[in-house]
Tab-separated table of C-alpha atoms in Angstrom:
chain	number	residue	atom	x	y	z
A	1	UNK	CA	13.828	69.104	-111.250
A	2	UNK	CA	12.273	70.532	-107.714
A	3	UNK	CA	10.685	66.721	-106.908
A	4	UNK	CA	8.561	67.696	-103.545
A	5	UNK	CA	8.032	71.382	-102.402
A	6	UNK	CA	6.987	72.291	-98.838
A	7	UNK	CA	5.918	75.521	-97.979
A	8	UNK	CA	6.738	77.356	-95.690
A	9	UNK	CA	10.156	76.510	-94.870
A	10	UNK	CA	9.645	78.215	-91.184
A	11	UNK	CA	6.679	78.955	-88.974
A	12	UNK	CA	5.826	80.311	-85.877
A	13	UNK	CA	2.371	80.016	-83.927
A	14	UNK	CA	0.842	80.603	-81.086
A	15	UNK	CA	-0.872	78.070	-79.051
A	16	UNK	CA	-4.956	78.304	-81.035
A	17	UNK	CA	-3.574	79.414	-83.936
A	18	UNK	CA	-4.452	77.401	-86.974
A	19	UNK	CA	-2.368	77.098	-90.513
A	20	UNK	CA	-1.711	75.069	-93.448
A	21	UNK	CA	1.437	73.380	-94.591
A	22	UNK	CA	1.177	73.260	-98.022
A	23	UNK	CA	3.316	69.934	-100.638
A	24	UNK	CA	3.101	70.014	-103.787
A	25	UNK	CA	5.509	66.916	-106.435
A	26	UNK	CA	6.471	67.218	-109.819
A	27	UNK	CA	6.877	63.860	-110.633
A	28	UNK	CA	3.571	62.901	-111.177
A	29	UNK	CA	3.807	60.649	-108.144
A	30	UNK	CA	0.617	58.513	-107.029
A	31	UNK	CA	0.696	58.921	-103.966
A	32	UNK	CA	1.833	61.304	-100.769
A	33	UNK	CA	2.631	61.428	-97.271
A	34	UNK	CA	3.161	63.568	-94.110
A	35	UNK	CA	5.674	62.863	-91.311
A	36	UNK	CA	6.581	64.907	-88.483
A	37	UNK	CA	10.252	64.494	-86.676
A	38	UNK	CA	10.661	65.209	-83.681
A	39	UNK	CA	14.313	66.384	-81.817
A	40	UNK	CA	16.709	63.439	-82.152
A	41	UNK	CA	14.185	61.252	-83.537
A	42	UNK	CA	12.798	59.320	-86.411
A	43	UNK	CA	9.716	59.741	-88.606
A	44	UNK	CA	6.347	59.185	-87.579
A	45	UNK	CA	3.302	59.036	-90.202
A	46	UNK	CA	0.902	61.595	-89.713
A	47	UNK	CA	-1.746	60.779	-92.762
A	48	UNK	CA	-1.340	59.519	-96.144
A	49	UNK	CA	-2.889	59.715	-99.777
A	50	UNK	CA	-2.351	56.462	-101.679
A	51	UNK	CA	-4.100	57.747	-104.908
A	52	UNK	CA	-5.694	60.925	-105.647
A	53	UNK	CA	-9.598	61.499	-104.181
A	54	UNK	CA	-8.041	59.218	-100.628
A	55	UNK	CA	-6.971	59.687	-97.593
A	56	UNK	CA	-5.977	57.641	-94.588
A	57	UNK	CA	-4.400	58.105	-90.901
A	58	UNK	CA	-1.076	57.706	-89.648
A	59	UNK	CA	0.491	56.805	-86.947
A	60	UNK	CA	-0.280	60.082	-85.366
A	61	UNK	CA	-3.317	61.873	-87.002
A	62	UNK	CA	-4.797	63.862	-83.933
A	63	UNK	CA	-4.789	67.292	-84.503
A	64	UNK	CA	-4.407	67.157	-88.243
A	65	UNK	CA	-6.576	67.387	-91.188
A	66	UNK	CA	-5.235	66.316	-94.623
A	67	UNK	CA	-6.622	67.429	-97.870
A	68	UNK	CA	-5.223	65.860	-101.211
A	69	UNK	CA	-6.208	68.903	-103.831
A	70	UNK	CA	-5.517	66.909	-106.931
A	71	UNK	CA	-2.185	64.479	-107.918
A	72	UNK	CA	0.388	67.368	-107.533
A	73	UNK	CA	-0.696	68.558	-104.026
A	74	UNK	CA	-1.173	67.567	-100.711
A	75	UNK	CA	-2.094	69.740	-97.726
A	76	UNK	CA	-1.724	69.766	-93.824
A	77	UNK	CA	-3.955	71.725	-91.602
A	78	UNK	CA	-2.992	72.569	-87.666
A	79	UNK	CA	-6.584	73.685	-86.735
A	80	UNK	CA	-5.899	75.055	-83.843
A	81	UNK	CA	-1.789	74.593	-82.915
A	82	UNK	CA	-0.423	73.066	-79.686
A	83	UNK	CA	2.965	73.190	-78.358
A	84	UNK	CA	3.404	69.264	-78.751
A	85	UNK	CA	2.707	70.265	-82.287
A	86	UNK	CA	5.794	71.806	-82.597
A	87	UNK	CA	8.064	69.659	-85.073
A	88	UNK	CA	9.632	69.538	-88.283
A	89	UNK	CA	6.926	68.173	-91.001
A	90	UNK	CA	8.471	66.797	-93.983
A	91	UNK	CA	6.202	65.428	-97.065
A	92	UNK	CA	6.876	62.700	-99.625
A	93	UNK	CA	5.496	61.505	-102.635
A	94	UNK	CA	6.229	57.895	-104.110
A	95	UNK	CA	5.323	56.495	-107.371
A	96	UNK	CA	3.228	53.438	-106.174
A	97	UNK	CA	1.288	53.171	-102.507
A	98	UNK	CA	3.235	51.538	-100.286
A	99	UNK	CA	0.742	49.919	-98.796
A	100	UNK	CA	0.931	46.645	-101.172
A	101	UNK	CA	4.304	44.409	-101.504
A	102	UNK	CA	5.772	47.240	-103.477
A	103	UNK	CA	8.965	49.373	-101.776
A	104	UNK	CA	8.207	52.399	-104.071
A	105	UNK	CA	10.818	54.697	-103.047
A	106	UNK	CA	9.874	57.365	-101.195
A	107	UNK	CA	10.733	61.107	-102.106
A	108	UNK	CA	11.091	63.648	-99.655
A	109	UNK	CA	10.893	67.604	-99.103
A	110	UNK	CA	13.182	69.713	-97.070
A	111	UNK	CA	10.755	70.411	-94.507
A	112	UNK	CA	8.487	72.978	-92.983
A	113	UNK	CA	9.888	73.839	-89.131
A	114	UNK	CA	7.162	74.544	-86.602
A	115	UNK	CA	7.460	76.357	-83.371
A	116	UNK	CA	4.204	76.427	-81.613
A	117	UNK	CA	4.802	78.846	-78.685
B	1	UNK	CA	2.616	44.665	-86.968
B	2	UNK	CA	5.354	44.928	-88.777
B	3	UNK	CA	7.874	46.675	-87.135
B	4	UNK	CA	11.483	47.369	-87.451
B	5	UNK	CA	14.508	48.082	-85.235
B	6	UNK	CA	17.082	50.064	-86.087
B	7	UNK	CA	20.854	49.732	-83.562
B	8	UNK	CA	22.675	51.014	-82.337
B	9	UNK	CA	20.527	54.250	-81.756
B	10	UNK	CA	23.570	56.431	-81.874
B	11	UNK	CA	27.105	56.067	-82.846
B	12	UNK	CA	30.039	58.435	-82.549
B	13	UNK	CA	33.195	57.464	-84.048
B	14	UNK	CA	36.849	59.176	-85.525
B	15	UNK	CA	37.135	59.910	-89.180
B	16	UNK	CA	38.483	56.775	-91.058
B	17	UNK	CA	37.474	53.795	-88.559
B	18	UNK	CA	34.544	51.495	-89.560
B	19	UNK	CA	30.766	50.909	-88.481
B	20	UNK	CA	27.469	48.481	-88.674
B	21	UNK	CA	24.357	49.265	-88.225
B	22	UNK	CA	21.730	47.292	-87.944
B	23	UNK	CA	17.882	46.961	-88.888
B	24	UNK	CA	15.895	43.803	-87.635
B	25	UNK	CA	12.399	42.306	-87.528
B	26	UNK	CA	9.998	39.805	-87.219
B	27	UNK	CA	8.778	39.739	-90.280
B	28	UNK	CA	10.391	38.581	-93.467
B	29	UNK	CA	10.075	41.736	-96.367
B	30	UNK	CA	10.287	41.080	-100.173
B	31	UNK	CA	12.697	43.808	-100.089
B	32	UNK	CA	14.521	46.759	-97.592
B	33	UNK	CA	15.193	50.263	-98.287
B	34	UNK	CA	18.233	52.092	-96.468
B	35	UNK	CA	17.411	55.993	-96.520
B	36	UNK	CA	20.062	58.684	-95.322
B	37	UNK	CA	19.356	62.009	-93.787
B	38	UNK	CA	21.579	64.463	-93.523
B	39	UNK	CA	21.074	67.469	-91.027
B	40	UNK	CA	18.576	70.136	-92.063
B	41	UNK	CA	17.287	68.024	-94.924
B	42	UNK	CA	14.699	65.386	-95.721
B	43	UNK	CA	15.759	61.220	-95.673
B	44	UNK	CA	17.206	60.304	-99.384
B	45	UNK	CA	17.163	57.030	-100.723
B	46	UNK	CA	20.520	54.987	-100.398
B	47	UNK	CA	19.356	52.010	-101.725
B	48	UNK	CA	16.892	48.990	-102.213
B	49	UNK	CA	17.658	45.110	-101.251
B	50	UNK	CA	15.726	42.710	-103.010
B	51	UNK	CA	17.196	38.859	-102.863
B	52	UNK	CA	18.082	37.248	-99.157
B	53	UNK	CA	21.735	37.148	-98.998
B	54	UNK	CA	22.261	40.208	-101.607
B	55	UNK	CA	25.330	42.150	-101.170
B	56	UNK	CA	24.918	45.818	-102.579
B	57	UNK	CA	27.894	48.349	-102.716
B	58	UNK	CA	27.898	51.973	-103.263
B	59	UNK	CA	31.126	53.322	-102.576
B	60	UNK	CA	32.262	52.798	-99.065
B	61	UNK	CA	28.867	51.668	-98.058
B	62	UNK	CA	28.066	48.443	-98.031
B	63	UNK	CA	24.359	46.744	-97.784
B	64	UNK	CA	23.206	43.256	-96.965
B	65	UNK	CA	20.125	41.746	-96.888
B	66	UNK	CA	19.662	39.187	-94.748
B	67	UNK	CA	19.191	35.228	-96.175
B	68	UNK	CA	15.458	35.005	-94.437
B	69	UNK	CA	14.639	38.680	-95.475
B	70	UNK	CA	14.031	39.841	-92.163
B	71	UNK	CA	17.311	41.805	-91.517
B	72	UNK	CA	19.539	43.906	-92.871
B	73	UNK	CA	23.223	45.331	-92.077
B	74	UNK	CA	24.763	48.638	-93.238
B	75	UNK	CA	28.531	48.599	-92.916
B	76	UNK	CA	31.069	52.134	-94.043
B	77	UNK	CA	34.224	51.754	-94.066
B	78	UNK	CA	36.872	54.444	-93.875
B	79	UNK	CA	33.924	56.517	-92.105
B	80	UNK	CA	34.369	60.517	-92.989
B	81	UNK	CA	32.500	63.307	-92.106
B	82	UNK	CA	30.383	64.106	-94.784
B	83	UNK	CA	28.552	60.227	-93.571
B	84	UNK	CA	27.006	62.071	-90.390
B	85	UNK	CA	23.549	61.533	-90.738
B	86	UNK	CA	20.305	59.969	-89.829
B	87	UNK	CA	20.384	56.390	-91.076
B	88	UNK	CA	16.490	55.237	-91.342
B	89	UNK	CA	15.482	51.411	-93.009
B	90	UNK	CA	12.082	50.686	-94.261
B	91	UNK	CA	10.779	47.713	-95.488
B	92	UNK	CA	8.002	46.621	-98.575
B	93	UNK	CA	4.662	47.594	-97.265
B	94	UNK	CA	5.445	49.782	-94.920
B	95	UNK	CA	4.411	53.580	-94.545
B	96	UNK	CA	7.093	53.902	-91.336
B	97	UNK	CA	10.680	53.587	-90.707
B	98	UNK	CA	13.112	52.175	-87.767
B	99	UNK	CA	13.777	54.727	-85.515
B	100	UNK	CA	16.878	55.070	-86.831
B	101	UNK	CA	20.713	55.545	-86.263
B	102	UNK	CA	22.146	58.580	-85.902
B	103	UNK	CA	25.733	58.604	-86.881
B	104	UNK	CA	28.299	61.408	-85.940
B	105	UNK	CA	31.947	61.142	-87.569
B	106	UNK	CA	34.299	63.207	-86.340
B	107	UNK	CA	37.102	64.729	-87.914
């Protein structure tokens, strides 16, 4: 089973530059999620997707656009890249939103590195 | 705001001694989720606490819930390498984590 799929597993950008990070579950998961991680630290919420045809911020949505193409896929868009931009991204997918009572469990990718030089 | 914090931040310890870590709040959760992350991958699910006071094994690793549902304790015993990792809670209704602990076990 591949669960969550990010591509690309590596990028890097120059400062202006813009790009997609493209997730995309198998599991026929409700809803997604973008984080970023930063060096020697935990996750921070960038935007979510509780169902298909929503969308909602994070923690840290500036500088971000999120675009949930249909159940199976979830984008990220860097519209125009900054060096504090420069993280690893991870998505995840859970069953059930987790913003209810429920503790769906969350499903991750392996991540998309981003240098933003 | 519900938020959750994770200690110690980091912990470096010999193969085979023992560790707790710890994640606390405020607020009282119908149920806790310990996550692992291992370097160069994304967090994994260790496991879910439910009732206050539940014990939960899983090998070596051993979960507890706290009896007012607003803490919970990881403790490994016999640490070994292959435990290194990013140790991350996150509790019902939540969309973030604790910041984490980041465990290093040293052969």
């Amino acid at each position: 089973n591949a669960g969550v799929t990010q591509t690309p597993k590596f990028q890097v950008l120059k400062t202006g530059q813009s790009m997609t990070l493209q997730c995309a579950q198998d599991m026929n998961h409700n809803s997604m999620y973008w984080y970023r991680q930063d060096p020697g630290m935990g996750l921070r919420l960038i935007y979510y997707s509780a169902s298909e045809g929503t969308t909602d911020k994070g923690e840290v949505p500036n500088g971000y656009n999120v675009s949930r193409l249909n159940k199976r896929e979830f984008s990220l868009r860097l519209e125009s890249a900054a060096p504090s931009q420069t993280s690893v991204y991870f998505c995840a997918s859970s069953a059930l939103s987790r913003t209810g009572t429920y503790n769906s469990p969350l499903h991750f990718g392996n991540g998309t590195r981003l240098t933003v030089t | 705001t519900q938020l959750l914090e994770q200690s110690p931040q980091f912990l470096s310890i010999q193969e085979g001694e023992n560790l707790t870590v710890y994640c606390n709040s405020s607020s009282v959760f119908s149920s806790l989720q310990w996550y692992r992350q291992e370097p160069g991958e994304g967090p994994v699910l260790l496991v879910t606490v439910v009732t206050g006071g539940e014990v939960k094994k899983l090998k070596r690793l051993t979960f507890q819930f706290g009896d007012a549902r607003k803490d919970s304790s990881l403790h490994i015993t016999a640490a070994q390498p292959g435990d290194t990792g990013l140790y991350l809670c996150a509790g019902a209704g939540m969309l973030t984590f604790g910041g984490g602990t980041r465990l290093m076990v040293k052969p």
